[in-house]
């Protein structure tokens, strides 16, 4: 069966060890091909006018990469450890992150809003939203 690589969008055989184009492990592809689609977006007022890089990891495996103007779509079967990092933010703005569990039973889409600064990192928290 062919599945879409979450890293580069390439079609990959589920029998392969890794995506031949970008090297993403197929275990990450398979886990993300299963479960419910969960949407995540950073509150766009936070980084405007910049669109810094946004990376989403599920159980420590990177499953989505884009920027903060986009809606990240990941797949979760159950309450799962999710990490979102916002990198390469220009000038004075600090890097930002969310690390915690997201439960698909609590909602299918979330907006990430800043809650406080921890060691110069802006901490984000997901709030249910319609995306
Ligand atoms: Zn790939």
PDB file of N, CA and C and ligand atoms in Angstrom, residues 5 7-8 10 19 21-22 24, ligand 1:
ATOM      1  N   UNK A   5       4.057  10.490   2.634  1.00  0.00           N
ATOM      2  CA  UNK A   5       5.070  10.872   3.619  1.00  0.00           C
ATOM      3  C   UNK A   5       4.675  12.219   4.249  1.00  0.00           C
ATOM      4  N   UNK A   7       6.510  14.156   5.806  1.00  0.00           N
ATOM      5  CA  UNK A   7       7.655  15.063   5.744  1.00  0.00           C
ATOM      6  C   UNK A   7       7.719  15.781   4.392  1.00  0.00           C
ATOM      7  N   UNK A   8       7.590  15.028   3.288  1.00  0.00           N
ATOM      8  CA  UNK A   8       7.797  15.632   1.968  1.00  0.00           C
ATOM      9  C   UNK A   8       6.617  15.428   1.024  1.00  0.00           C
ATOM     10  N   UNK A  10       5.796  12.757  -0.538  1.00  0.00           N
ATOM     11  CA  UNK A  10       6.095  11.685  -1.484  1.00  0.00           C
ATOM     12  C   UNK A  10       5.243  10.445  -1.173  1.00  0.00           C
ATOM     13  N   UNK A  19      11.196   6.778   3.889  1.00  0.00           N
ATOM     14  CA  UNK A  19      10.859   7.460   2.629  1.00  0.00           C
ATOM     15  C   UNK A  19      12.131   7.583   1.788  1.00  0.00           C
ATOM     16  N   UNK A  21      12.788   9.537  -0.579  1.00  0.00           N
ATOM     17  CA  UNK A  21      13.089  10.913  -0.965  1.00  0.00           C
ATOM     18  C   UNK A  21      13.718  11.706   0.183  1.00  0.00           C
ATOM     19  N   UNK A  22      13.146  11.589   1.395  1.00  0.00           N
ATOM     20  CA  UNK A  22      13.625  12.454   2.483  1.00  0.00           C
ATOM     21  C   UNK A  22      14.147  11.670   3.681  1.00  0.00           C
ATOM     22  N   UNK A  24      12.461  10.051   5.956  1.00  0.00           N
ATOM     23  CA  UNK A  24      11.542   9.978   7.106  1.00  0.00           C
ATOM     24  C   UNK A  24      11.212   8.508   7.401  1.00  0.00           C
TER      25      UNK A  24
HETATM   26 ZN1  LIG B   1       9.501  11.877   2.500  1.00  0.00          ZN
END
